[in-house]
XYZ file of C-alpha atoms in Angstrom:
274
model
C -0.121 0.056 0.271
C 2.677 2.564 0.866
C 4.973 1.648 -1.958
C 1.934 1.828 -4.264
C 1.134 5.583 -3.015
C 4.980 6.226 -3.180
C 4.746 4.782 -6.701
C 1.815 7.387 -7.911
C 2.936 10.425 -5.931
C 6.725 10.276 -6.704
C 6.482 8.662 -10.294
C 3.113 8.190 -11.931
C 1.705 11.526 -11.037
C 0.831 13.010 -14.257
C 2.951 16.388 -13.683
C 5.916 13.860 -12.710
C 5.260 11.190 -15.617
C 4.459 13.925 -18.328
C 7.476 16.148 -17.278
C 9.567 17.847 -20.453
C 12.512 19.956 -19.851
C 12.313 22.541 -22.908
C 14.732 25.388 -22.826
C 12.988 29.030 -22.592
C 9.956 27.024 -21.407
C 10.497 25.337 -18.455
C 11.002 27.903 -15.477
C 14.763 28.295 -14.736
C 15.874 26.468 -17.770
C 17.540 29.480 -19.944
C 21.334 30.034 -19.608
C 20.502 33.714 -18.758
C 18.634 32.428 -15.682
C 21.479 30.379 -14.713
C 24.015 33.443 -15.473
C 22.068 35.557 -13.453
C 21.412 33.407 -10.143
C 25.046 33.007 -10.052
C 25.942 36.205 -10.118
C 23.418 37.550 -7.482
C 24.781 34.288 -5.214
C 28.455 35.471 -5.872
C 27.999 38.793 -5.762
C 25.504 38.970 -2.491
C 28.276 36.719 -1.160
C 30.864 39.153 -1.231
C 29.038 42.053 -0.456
C 27.648 40.366 2.582
C 30.868 38.927 4.035
C 32.514 42.222 3.669
C 30.076 44.140 5.301
C 29.458 44.106 9.170
C 25.872 43.181 9.572
C 23.786 43.755 12.858
C 23.862 40.723 14.886
C 20.656 38.635 14.751
C 19.520 37.074 18.090
C 20.491 33.270 18.309
C 16.762 32.647 19.353
C 15.584 34.087 15.948
C 18.397 32.617 13.768
C 17.775 28.817 15.144
C 14.424 28.103 14.412
C 15.171 29.691 10.646
C 18.277 27.324 10.326
C 16.337 24.353 11.764
C 13.423 25.157 9.358
C 16.019 25.312 6.521
C 17.990 22.204 7.252
C 14.524 20.468 8.185
C 13.275 21.409 4.557
C 16.567 20.384 2.821
C 16.634 17.130 4.717
C 13.040 16.107 3.661
C 13.587 17.266 -0.209
C 16.880 15.049 0.037
C 14.810 12.160 1.302
C 11.960 12.951 -1.266
C 14.182 13.108 -4.191
C 15.909 9.863 -2.902
C 13.011 7.921 -3.030
C 11.538 9.665 -6.303
C 14.557 9.429 -8.399
C 15.221 5.564 -6.857
C 11.588 4.508 -7.823
C 11.798 6.194 -11.299
C 15.224 4.269 -11.688
C 13.392 0.811 -10.822
C 10.330 1.365 -13.175
C 12.146 2.946 -16.006
C 11.748 0.114 -18.856
C 9.739 -3.429 -18.482
C 11.447 -5.551 -17.877
C 14.067 -3.252 -16.020
C 17.199 -2.668 -17.820
C 19.644 -0.935 -15.215
C 22.148 -0.325 -18.184
C 19.590 2.184 -19.027
C 20.240 4.053 -15.828
C 24.144 3.925 -16.392
C 24.113 4.784 -20.031
C 21.334 6.784 -21.967
C 20.832 6.298 -25.281
C 22.016 8.977 -27.776
C 19.616 11.806 -28.251
C 17.405 10.792 -25.131
C 14.967 13.244 -24.795
C 15.186 15.216 -21.134
C 11.563 14.195 -20.187
C 9.502 12.065 -17.578
C 10.049 10.906 -14.343
C 14.092 10.687 -13.872
C 14.041 14.047 -15.354
C 11.530 15.308 -13.157
C 13.522 14.465 -10.127
C 16.764 15.957 -11.933
C 14.860 19.274 -12.366
C 13.924 19.306 -8.875
C 17.301 18.572 -8.062
C 18.381 21.467 -9.762
C 16.022 23.948 -8.350
C 16.971 22.256 -4.677
C 20.454 24.005 -5.297
C 19.044 27.459 -5.415
C 17.173 26.352 -2.091
C 21.172 25.475 -0.753
C 21.967 29.125 -1.163
C 20.539 29.738 2.187
C 23.371 27.478 3.587
C 25.686 30.480 2.971
C 23.473 32.797 4.118
C 23.181 31.586 7.373
C 26.581 31.312 7.592
C 26.926 34.864 7.423
C 23.911 36.043 9.217
C 25.797 33.636 12.357
C 29.073 35.778 11.678
C 30.611 32.531 11.376
C 32.876 33.559 8.242
C 35.461 31.137 8.898
C 33.414 28.801 7.535
C 32.575 30.685 4.223
C 35.712 28.962 2.787
C 36.216 28.796 -1.078
C 35.136 25.086 -0.800
C 32.140 26.042 0.249
C 31.184 28.954 -2.191
C 32.729 27.013 -5.108
C 30.934 23.903 -4.234
C 27.462 25.435 -4.103
C 28.056 27.817 -7.309
C 29.734 25.318 -9.953
C 27.075 22.664 -8.655
C 24.377 24.391 -10.015
C 25.831 24.332 -13.492
C 26.292 20.696 -13.263
C 22.579 20.006 -12.532
C 21.549 22.481 -15.485
C 24.137 20.413 -17.497
C 22.380 17.395 -16.720
C 18.977 18.319 -17.896
C 20.316 20.563 -20.923
C 22.454 17.280 -22.258
C 20.307 14.241 -21.113
C 23.487 13.695 -19.135
C 23.933 9.817 -18.819
C 24.813 8.546 -15.106
C 22.857 11.502 -13.062
C 20.361 9.390 -11.429
C 23.136 7.523 -9.390
C 24.724 11.023 -8.597
C 21.380 12.367 -7.771
C 20.524 9.250 -5.376
C 23.892 9.101 -4.023
C 24.137 12.860 -3.357
C 20.476 12.987 -1.861
C 21.644 10.427 0.207
C 24.715 11.996 1.632
C 22.674 15.384 2.182
C 20.251 13.652 4.137
C 23.193 12.851 6.701
C 24.589 16.233 6.155
C 21.251 18.086 6.852
C 20.431 15.831 9.863
C 23.752 16.705 11.512
C 23.090 20.383 10.995
C 19.431 20.231 11.958
C 20.758 18.865 15.260
C 23.146 21.103 15.694
C 20.159 23.990 15.156
C 18.196 22.094 17.904
C 21.233 22.647 20.092
C 22.410 18.936 19.889
C 26.097 18.532 18.817
C 26.414 15.218 17.246
C 29.813 13.293 18.029
C 29.717 12.192 13.864
C 30.753 15.604 12.319
C 33.460 13.787 10.843
C 31.139 11.403 9.097
C 29.713 14.100 6.995
C 33.025 15.001 5.506
C 34.151 11.231 5.108
C 31.089 10.412 3.125
C 31.123 13.145 0.599
C 34.677 11.949 -0.121
C 33.263 8.173 -0.582
C 30.582 9.705 -2.766
C 33.349 11.203 -5.102
C 35.511 8.239 -5.407
C 32.198 6.112 -5.962
C 31.404 8.507 -8.557
C 34.481 7.864 -10.686
C 34.171 3.923 -10.012
C 30.992 3.905 -11.490
C 31.698 6.352 -14.694
C 34.210 3.656 -15.479
C 31.054 1.189 -16.360
C 29.487 4.259 -18.178
C 32.665 4.914 -20.003
C 32.867 1.247 -20.978
C 29.395 1.426 -22.370
C 30.178 4.642 -23.967
C 33.142 3.400 -26.160
C 31.755 -0.719 -26.683
C 28.187 0.610 -27.595
C 26.460 3.453 -29.841
C 27.747 5.942 -27.452
C 26.049 7.666 -24.218
C 23.738 10.901 -23.864
C 25.050 13.608 -22.655
C 28.928 12.895 -22.761
C 30.256 16.542 -22.888
C 28.022 17.363 -19.676
C 29.660 14.163 -18.096
C 33.170 15.437 -18.771
C 32.227 18.836 -16.984
C 30.966 16.351 -13.983
C 34.194 14.672 -13.951
C 36.305 17.611 -13.766
C 34.071 19.226 -11.056
C 34.322 16.267 -8.831
C 37.991 15.592 -9.208
C 38.242 19.271 -7.930
C 35.756 18.466 -5.415
C 37.446 15.603 -4.208
C 40.805 17.227 -3.925
C 39.193 19.881 -2.026
C 37.757 17.981 0.242
C 40.449 15.845 1.224
C 42.292 18.793 1.847
C 40.203 20.090 4.254
C 39.825 16.696 5.980
C 43.313 16.481 6.368
C 43.807 20.178 7.457
C 40.559 19.960 9.815
C 41.228 16.717 11.490
C 44.905 16.602 11.417
C 45.073 20.193 13.587
C 42.572 18.937 15.749
C 44.313 15.834 16.761
C 47.591 17.823 16.953
C 45.634 19.953 19.577
C 44.397 17.501 21.475
C 47.654 15.639 21.545
C 49.215 18.598 22.715
C 52.630 20.603 22.079
C 55.352 18.254 20.807
C 59.268 18.241 21.701
C 59.446 20.910 18.889
C 56.578 23.290 20.392
C 57.929 23.395 23.628
C 61.375 25.518 22.892
C 64.430 25.015 24.712
């Protein structure tokens, strides 16, 4: 009963079933929109982070932060379930190679691309992460990694739709699951609970990027041994982006947790002086 209801509301509902991405007609589908939203994000981030803002009382910010994180947590869960169900019922009988490699000239329509579209729009909502960092005066958290990640991932998601990119269902599901964990962590923090598994959030993001390269090997095999996979140029952008994120996350992990370990161990012989 539950599966049937989910199947209808997340796959077979007419809005989802008959979705079609048409550049210039689908809301937020034009390169101009993408450019303006990115310029606005980067400009506002720079301006707000370089101007002293009046402190907002913590009792106001915490509920806003909790609501933001809860919204993205639930949205991540829905997207993961919706895309998974759409992938399982994509072909009859199920052809899981299709999820890895869309045939050339695949039309960006149907349930899978509907969830890619929702995922794309959700990345705009995630700009709220940056605003909350600025409003809480946690400027040290406003790193290059944070801004680069939030801005460039929007381009990646746009290309998923624009190029009908193969492999995006796997990327969407894994990323949504990672964000489910991440926004659960931040929701608990906003509620005054400090989970001890902060490191897990970084670790699973690194695992996600490694997994993406592993599964990409399978897609490339299908691409070069078959008739080709749709959206290969979009995948190339995705691969370069993921490689850069992997390097940045590994660097962040090394610096954050190595320094913390060093602080916990106390000064070594060289730090004590003569």
